[in-house]
PDB file of C-alpha atoms in Angstrom:
ATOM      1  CA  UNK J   1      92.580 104.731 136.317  1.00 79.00           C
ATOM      2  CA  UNK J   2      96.374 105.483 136.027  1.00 84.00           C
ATOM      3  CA  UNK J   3      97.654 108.728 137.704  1.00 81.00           C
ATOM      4  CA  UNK J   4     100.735 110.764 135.878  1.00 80.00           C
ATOM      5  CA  UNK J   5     102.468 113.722 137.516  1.00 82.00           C
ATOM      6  CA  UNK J   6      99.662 115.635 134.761  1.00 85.00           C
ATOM      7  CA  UNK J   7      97.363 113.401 133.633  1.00 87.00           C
ATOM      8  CA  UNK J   8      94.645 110.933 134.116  1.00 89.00           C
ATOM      9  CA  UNK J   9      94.423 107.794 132.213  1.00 93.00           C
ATOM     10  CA  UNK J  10      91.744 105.495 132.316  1.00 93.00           C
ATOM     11  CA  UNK J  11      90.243 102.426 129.829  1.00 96.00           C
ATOM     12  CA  UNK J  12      86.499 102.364 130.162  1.00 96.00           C
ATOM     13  CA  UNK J  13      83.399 100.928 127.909  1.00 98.00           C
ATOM     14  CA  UNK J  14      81.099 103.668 127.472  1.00 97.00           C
ATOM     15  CA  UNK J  15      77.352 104.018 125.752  1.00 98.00           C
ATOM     16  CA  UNK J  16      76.470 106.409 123.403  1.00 98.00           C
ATOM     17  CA  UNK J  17      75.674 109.261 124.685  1.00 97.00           C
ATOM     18  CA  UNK J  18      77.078 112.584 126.751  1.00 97.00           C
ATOM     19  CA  UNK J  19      80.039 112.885 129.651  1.00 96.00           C
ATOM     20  CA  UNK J  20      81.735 115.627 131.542  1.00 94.00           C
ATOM     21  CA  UNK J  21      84.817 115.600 133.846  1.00 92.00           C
ATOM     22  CA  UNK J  22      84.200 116.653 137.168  1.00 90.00           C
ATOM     23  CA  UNK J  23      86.553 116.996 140.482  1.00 88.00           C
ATOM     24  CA  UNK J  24      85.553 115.447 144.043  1.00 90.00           C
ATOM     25  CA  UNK J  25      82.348 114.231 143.174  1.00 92.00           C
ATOM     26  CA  UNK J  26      80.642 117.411 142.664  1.00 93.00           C
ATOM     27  CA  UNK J  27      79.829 119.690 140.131  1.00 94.00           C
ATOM     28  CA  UNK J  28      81.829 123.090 141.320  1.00 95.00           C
ATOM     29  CA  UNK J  29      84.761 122.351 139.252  1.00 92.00           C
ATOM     30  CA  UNK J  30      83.558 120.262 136.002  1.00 94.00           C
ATOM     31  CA  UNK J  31      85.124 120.383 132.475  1.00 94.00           C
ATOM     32  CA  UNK J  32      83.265 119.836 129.196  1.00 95.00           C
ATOM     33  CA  UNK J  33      83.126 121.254 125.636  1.00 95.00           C
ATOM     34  CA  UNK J  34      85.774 120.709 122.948  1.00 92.00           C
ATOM     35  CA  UNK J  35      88.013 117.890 123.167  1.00 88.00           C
ATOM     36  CA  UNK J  36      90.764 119.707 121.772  1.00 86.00           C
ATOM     37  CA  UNK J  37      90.487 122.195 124.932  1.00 87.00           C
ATOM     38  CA  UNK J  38      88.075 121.543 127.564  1.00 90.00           C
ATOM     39  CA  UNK J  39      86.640 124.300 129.665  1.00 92.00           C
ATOM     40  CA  UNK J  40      85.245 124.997 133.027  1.00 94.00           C
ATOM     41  CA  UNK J  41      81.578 124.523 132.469  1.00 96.00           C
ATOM     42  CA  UNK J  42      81.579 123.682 128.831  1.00 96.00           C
ATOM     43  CA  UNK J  43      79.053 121.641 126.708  1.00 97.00           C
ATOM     44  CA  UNK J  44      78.657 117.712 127.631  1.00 97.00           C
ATOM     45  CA  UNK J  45      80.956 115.776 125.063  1.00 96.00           C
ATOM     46  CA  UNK J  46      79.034 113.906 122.885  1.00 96.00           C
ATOM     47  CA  UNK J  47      80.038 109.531 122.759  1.00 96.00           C
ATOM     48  CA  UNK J  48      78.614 109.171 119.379  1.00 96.00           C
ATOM     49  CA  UNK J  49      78.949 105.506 119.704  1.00 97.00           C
ATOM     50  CA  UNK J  50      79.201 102.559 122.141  1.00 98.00           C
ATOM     51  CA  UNK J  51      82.735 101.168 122.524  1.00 98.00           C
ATOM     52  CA  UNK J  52      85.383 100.786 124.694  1.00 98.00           C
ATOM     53  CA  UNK J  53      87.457 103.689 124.733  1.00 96.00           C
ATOM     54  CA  UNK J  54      91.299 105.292 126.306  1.00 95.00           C
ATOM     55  CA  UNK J  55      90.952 108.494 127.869  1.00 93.00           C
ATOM     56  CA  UNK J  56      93.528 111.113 128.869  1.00 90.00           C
ATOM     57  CA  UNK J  57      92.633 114.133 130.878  1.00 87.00           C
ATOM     58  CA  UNK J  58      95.849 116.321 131.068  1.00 84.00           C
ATOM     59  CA  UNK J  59      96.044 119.230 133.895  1.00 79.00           C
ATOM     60  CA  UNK J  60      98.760 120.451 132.591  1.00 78.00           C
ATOM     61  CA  UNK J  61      97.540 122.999 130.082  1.00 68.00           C
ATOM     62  CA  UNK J  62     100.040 122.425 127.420  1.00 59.00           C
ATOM     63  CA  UNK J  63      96.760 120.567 125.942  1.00 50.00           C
ATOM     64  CA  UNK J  64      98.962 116.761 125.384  1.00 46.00           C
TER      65      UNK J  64
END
């Protein structure tokens, strides 16, 4: 994983299935839902298909 001053960045080969984003190992502060704009206890995001994919998880809510 590659920190930015906003971001997270990370290359990883995921199944199909469901993830969430969640801060310090617990589930208090987790992010799901819409890709487009992720909120604090939102739906698990759906991996429709195996592969390996980039991710980018912004904190900067200018949604980039």
């Amino acid at each position: 994983m590659t920190e930015g001053t906003s971001s997270f960045t990370l290359n990883i080969a995921l199944d199909a299935g469901e993830i969430k984003f969640r801060a310090n190992n617990a589930w208090e502060y987790n992010l799901g839902g819409d890709l487009a704009g992720l909120t604090h206890n939102g739906d698990n995001i759906a991996i429709s298909a195996a592969g390996t994919y980039d991710i980018t998880l912004s904190t900067d809510n200018r949604g980039e």
